[in-house]
Amino acid sequence: MKIKLNPIIKKDLQVSARSMRISWGLFGYEMLLAVAFLIALSIIQAESRSYYSNNIYSYLVYLFPVVAIAQIGIVMLIVPILTAGSISGEKERQTFDIMLTTCMSPFSIVLGKVTSAVIRILFFVVASTPIMALAFVVGGLSWFDLFTFILTIIMLAFFTGSIGIFCSSVCRKAIAAVILSFVFYAVIFGGTFIPSLIHALFAYSSYGNDYMGESMVFWLFNPIIFYEEYFTQIMTGESLLNGANFDLDEVGPLTYLLSQGKVWMFVSAICIILLSLVFMAAAAWKVNPLHSSGGRKPGKKKAGQE
Amino acid sequence: MLYINDLTKNYGSFTAVNHLSLHIPEGDLFGFVGPNGAGKTTTIRIVCGLLKASGGSVRIGNSSAPVGSKEMKRMIGYVPDFFGVYDNLKVKEYMDMYGSMYGMDSGDIAKLTDDLLELVNLTDKKEFYVDTLSRGMKQRLCVARALLHNPKLLILDEPSSGLDPRARVEMKELLKNLHSMGKTIIISSHILSELSEMCNSIGIMNRGQLITAGKIEDVMQHFGGGQKLHIRVISEMEPAVRLLQEQAGVTVQSVRENEILVGYQGTEEQIGRLLQYMVQNQVTMTDFYREAGTLESLFMQLTGGGAQ
């Protein structure tokens, strides 16, 4: 059976591969990662000497989270810029209407846009592999860790891309969509803590402890928590949740199961992917002209139009 | 071919399309005319699935497929009034992308691309980047793109907008060519003289309502847009004017030296009988002709002089 490539992915990759923008972007990305790597290396060396350690190489393992966090930060900055302009850019260019009159469904259009952004992010990930590999080689981590990290980066790109595309479907201008994407980041990254904080405050005032309980379920949707748990497990072999000392009788089987680090990460990854799909479905709904009941009253057109 | 039944589109309290019903037969080149804000583009966008109607239905042929469905989209080729292109994309890649969006095979797309580029006279531009083409070439490329999936109905919204005179002529020739191939085409345009040359039927819209639609000659005749008679008399003027005024349906509009301008609501046969009557009554004439009606004059008459 012949698998057909989504035409939007093909077009976006063709167009971006011919643009100098991606080359300069890759260059800047490599430079930033290299700077992060060198700064981390010099700090780690200085720290290791100050403790008169016999095993200064054990400190080099910290190169990994530093470089990885730099990479995560850059991906989170780049992906909304790539996707936030994808729908609004098509609308601004006045190519979107033609796209909607073809046999592609709005969801295929949205999926194509997000996937092409993820693939472009993969260019960056692949280009950064030598620097990451260096962190792994001198940091003493395995290739499997590198592989799982790349998988999590793809997941993160998919997640941030879906937020970007949703904002792009809502906003008319690309710049507004980028700004709205960062607002969504703030809501998801910060907002998922709010139920836990309320729960903890209530627990503290009532029972004198700061137990957060089931409200921690919201953390499953937070990539920051996901990465915190990921790095804790990779660096120490422990889980952040171990410190919570959940009692099976007190928290129930579901929360207890989630409190196991590996299970938490797996469920969290699924939750993040599901949330991404929700954003994409919402974007597809928004761009579908037949789901808009009223529409916009026709106004003045641009120069050159009727 | 295209059946629009009781179509309505409201934006809050504003009605853009008001209970529009229209039938465009297969093989017609239909000109959609109306002043700005008449509802032409709104109607076209609803037919193409780009806008949800508030009421009514649209059907193509015997298909019961709803607007916006894949089946319906396969039957329509749409050329919008204004469209952009992608940077860094070649003409053949542009065609390939849209062909793929209709689920066509690459081989079929490549073959059809060659044929269509020849049709729109862009064969030598196949390897060119789309953004380097002139406006007229882009417009023709857009027509080729709209024909790629062999739609039953081709809809063009202001195809001559922003084109120079040469590009307009090329576009007109292309559309005439497509019409002669049997394609059903709908054109919305402001350039009425072009429409009257190209189209065999028209629909005139004003304030969201369809005022009239049908074959151009039928519409002209029905609304009397061309019933102005010029009569040049070399005998006495006064008896000639009096004879004309005695006839039913005749309005003497002006009398200048030896020329009388007459408004007349009558058929060709009745005009012939009027000429015969004048001759029988010893009125000597050198000219007796009907002023050719124009789409412009009809349009102005029906829309109350709406800005065009």
Short mmCIF file of N, CA and C in Angstrom, two decimals, chain A residues 35-101:
data_model
loop_
_atom_site.label_atom_id
_atom_site.label_comp_id
_atom_site.label_asym_id
_atom_site.label_seq_id
_atom_site.Cartn_x
_atom_site.Cartn_y
_atom_site.Cartn_z
N VAL A 35 27.20 27.51 23.51
CA VAL A 35 27.48 28.46 24.60
C VAL A 35 27.00 27.87 25.93
N ALA A 36 25.77 27.30 25.90
CA ALA A 36 25.23 26.67 27.12
C ALA A 36 26.14 25.55 27.58
N PHE A 37 26.63 24.78 26.62
CA PHE A 37 27.51 23.64 26.93
C PHE A 37 28.82 24.13 27.57
N LEU A 38 29.43 25.13 26.97
CA LEU A 38 30.73 25.62 27.46
C LEU A 38 30.59 26.27 28.84
N ILE A 39 29.51 27.04 29.01
CA ILE A 39 29.30 27.66 30.33
C ILE A 39 29.11 26.58 31.39
N ALA A 40 28.27 25.59 31.06
CA ALA A 40 28.02 24.50 32.01
C ALA A 40 29.31 23.75 32.32
N LEU A 41 30.10 23.50 31.29
CA LEU A 41 31.36 22.76 31.47
C LEU A 41 32.30 23.53 32.40
N SER A 42 32.42 24.84 32.17
CA SER A 42 33.35 25.61 32.99
C SER A 42 32.85 25.70 34.45
N ILE A 43 31.53 25.85 34.64
CA ILE A 43 30.98 25.91 36.00
C ILE A 43 31.20 24.57 36.71
N ILE A 44 30.92 23.49 35.99
CA ILE A 44 31.05 22.16 36.59
C ILE A 44 32.51 21.88 36.98
N GLN A 45 33.43 22.26 36.10
CA GLN A 45 34.85 22.05 36.40
C GLN A 45 35.25 22.86 37.63
N ALA A 46 34.79 24.11 37.67
CA ALA A 46 35.13 24.96 38.82
C ALA A 46 34.54 24.38 40.11
N GLU A 47 33.31 23.92 40.03
CA GLU A 47 32.65 23.33 41.20
C GLU A 47 33.37 22.08 41.67
N SER A 48 33.73 21.23 40.69
CA SER A 48 34.35 19.95 41.05
C SER A 48 35.70 20.18 41.72
N ARG A 49 36.45 21.21 41.28
CA ARG A 49 37.76 21.51 41.89
C ARG A 49 37.57 22.03 43.31
N SER A 50 36.54 22.83 43.50
CA SER A 50 36.33 23.45 44.81
C SER A 50 36.03 22.42 45.89
N TYR A 51 35.49 21.27 45.49
CA TYR A 51 35.18 20.24 46.48
C TYR A 51 36.32 19.23 46.67
N TYR A 52 37.46 19.47 46.01
CA TYR A 52 38.63 18.58 46.07
C TYR A 52 38.22 17.13 45.80
N SER A 53 37.34 16.99 44.87
CA SER A 53 36.85 15.65 44.59
C SER A 53 37.91 14.86 43.83
N ASN A 54 37.97 13.55 44.14
CA ASN A 54 38.88 12.68 43.39
C ASN A 54 38.26 12.29 42.06
N ASN A 55 36.93 12.37 42.03
CA ASN A 55 36.24 11.93 40.83
C ASN A 55 35.53 13.11 40.18
N ILE A 56 36.32 13.94 39.51
CA ILE A 56 35.71 15.15 38.93
C ILE A 56 34.76 14.79 37.79
N TYR A 57 34.90 13.60 37.20
CA TYR A 57 34.05 13.22 36.07
C TYR A 57 32.61 12.98 36.49
N SER A 58 32.41 12.66 37.77
CA SER A 58 31.03 12.42 38.22
C SER A 58 30.18 13.68 38.11
N TYR A 59 30.85 14.85 38.17
CA TYR A 59 30.12 16.12 38.04
C TYR A 59 29.68 16.41 36.60
N LEU A 60 30.44 15.77 35.68
CA LEU A 60 30.14 16.07 34.27
C LEU A 60 28.76 15.56 33.84
N VAL A 61 28.21 14.67 34.64
CA VAL A 61 26.87 14.17 34.32
C VAL A 61 25.85 15.32 34.30
N TYR A 62 26.17 16.39 35.03
CA TYR A 62 25.25 17.53 35.08
C TYR A 62 25.25 18.35 33.78
N LEU A 63 26.17 18.02 32.89
CA LEU A 63 26.14 18.67 31.57
C LEU A 63 24.83 18.36 30.85
N PHE A 64 24.38 17.14 31.08
CA PHE A 64 23.17 16.70 30.37
C PHE A 64 21.96 17.58 30.66
N PRO A 65 21.57 17.71 31.95
CA PRO A 65 20.37 18.54 32.16
C PRO A 65 20.56 19.98 31.72
N VAL A 66 21.77 20.51 31.84
CA VAL A 66 21.98 21.91 31.45
C VAL A 66 21.74 22.07 29.95
N VAL A 67 22.41 21.21 29.16
CA VAL A 67 22.27 21.31 27.70
C VAL A 67 20.84 20.95 27.29
N ALA A 68 20.29 19.93 27.94
CA ALA A 68 18.93 19.49 27.59
C ALA A 68 17.92 20.58 27.91
N ILE A 69 18.07 21.22 29.06
CA ILE A 69 17.12 22.28 29.42
C ILE A 69 17.25 23.46 28.44
N ALA A 70 18.49 23.74 28.04
CA ALA A 70 18.68 24.80 27.04
C ALA A 70 17.94 24.43 25.76
N GLN A 71 18.05 23.15 25.38
CA GLN A 71 17.37 22.69 24.16
C GLN A 71 15.85 22.77 24.30
N ILE A 72 15.36 22.36 25.47
CA ILE A 72 13.91 22.42 25.71
C ILE A 72 13.42 23.87 25.62
N GLY A 73 14.20 24.76 26.24
CA GLY A 73 13.83 26.18 26.22
C GLY A 73 13.78 26.74 24.81
N ILE A 74 14.79 26.37 24.02
CA ILE A 74 14.83 26.89 22.64
C ILE A 74 13.67 26.32 21.82
N VAL A 75 13.40 25.02 22.02
CA VAL A 75 12.28 24.39 21.28
C VAL A 75 10.96 25.09 21.65
N MET A 76 10.80 25.35 22.94
CA MET A 76 9.56 26.00 23.37
C MET A 76 9.43 27.43 22.81
N LEU A 77 10.56 28.04 22.53
CA LEU A 77 10.51 29.39 21.93
C LEU A 77 10.28 29.32 20.43
N ILE A 78 10.94 28.34 19.78
CA ILE A 78 10.89 28.28 18.31
C ILE A 78 9.56 27.75 17.78
N VAL A 79 9.05 26.68 18.41
CA VAL A 79 7.85 26.02 17.84
C VAL A 79 6.66 26.97 17.71
N PRO A 80 6.34 27.76 18.73
CA PRO A 80 5.20 28.67 18.53
C PRO A 80 5.45 29.65 17.38
N ILE A 81 6.71 30.04 17.21
CA ILE A 81 7.01 30.97 16.11
C ILE A 81 6.77 30.27 14.77
N LEU A 82 7.09 28.97 14.71
CA LEU A 82 6.88 28.22 13.46
C LEU A 82 5.40 27.96 13.20
N THR A 83 4.68 27.62 14.26
CA THR A 83 3.28 27.23 14.04
C THR A 83 2.29 28.38 14.19
N ALA A 84 2.64 29.36 15.04
CA ALA A 84 1.67 30.43 15.29
C ALA A 84 1.36 31.22 14.02
N GLY A 85 2.31 31.22 13.10
CA GLY A 85 2.05 31.94 11.86
C GLY A 85 1.52 31.05 10.76
N SER A 86 1.34 29.77 11.05
CA SER A 86 1.03 28.84 9.95
C SER A 86 -0.38 29.05 9.38
N ILE A 87 -1.38 29.15 10.23
CA ILE A 87 -2.75 29.37 9.72
C ILE A 87 -2.95 30.86 9.43
N SER A 88 -2.56 31.69 10.41
CA SER A 88 -2.76 33.13 10.19
C SER A 88 -1.91 33.61 9.01
N GLY A 89 -0.75 32.98 8.82
CA GLY A 89 0.10 33.32 7.67
C GLY A 89 -0.58 32.96 6.36
N GLU A 90 -1.22 31.80 6.34
CA GLU A 90 -1.96 31.39 5.13
C GLU A 90 -3.12 32.35 4.87
N LYS A 91 -3.74 32.80 5.97
CA LYS A 91 -4.87 33.74 5.81
C LYS A 91 -4.35 35.08 5.32
N GLU A 92 -3.23 35.52 5.90
CA GLU A 92 -2.65 36.81 5.48
C GLU A 92 -2.24 36.75 4.02
N ARG A 93 -1.70 35.59 3.61
CA ARG A 93 -1.23 35.41 2.23
C ARG A 93 -2.40 35.16 1.28
N GLN A 94 -3.57 34.92 1.85
CA GLN A 94 -4.80 34.63 1.10
C GLN A 94 -4.68 33.35 0.28
N THR A 95 -4.08 32.34 0.89
CA THR A 95 -4.00 31.02 0.27
C THR A 95 -4.88 30.02 1.03
N PHE A 96 -5.37 30.45 2.16
CA PHE A 96 -6.09 29.52 3.03
C PHE A 96 -7.45 29.12 2.45
N ASP A 97 -8.13 30.08 1.82
CA ASP A 97 -9.44 29.78 1.23
C ASP A 97 -9.33 28.70 0.17
N ILE A 98 -8.29 28.82 -0.66
CA ILE A 98 -8.11 27.82 -1.72
C ILE A 98 -7.89 26.45 -1.10
N MET A 99 -7.09 26.43 -0.04
CA MET A 99 -6.81 25.17 0.67
C MET A 99 -8.10 24.54 1.19
N LEU A 100 -8.99 25.40 1.71
CA LEU A 100 -10.25 24.89 2.27
C LEU A 100 -11.22 24.39 1.20
N THR A 101 -11.02 24.83 -0.05
CA THR A 101 -11.92 24.34 -1.11
C THR A 101 -11.44 23.00 -1.68
#
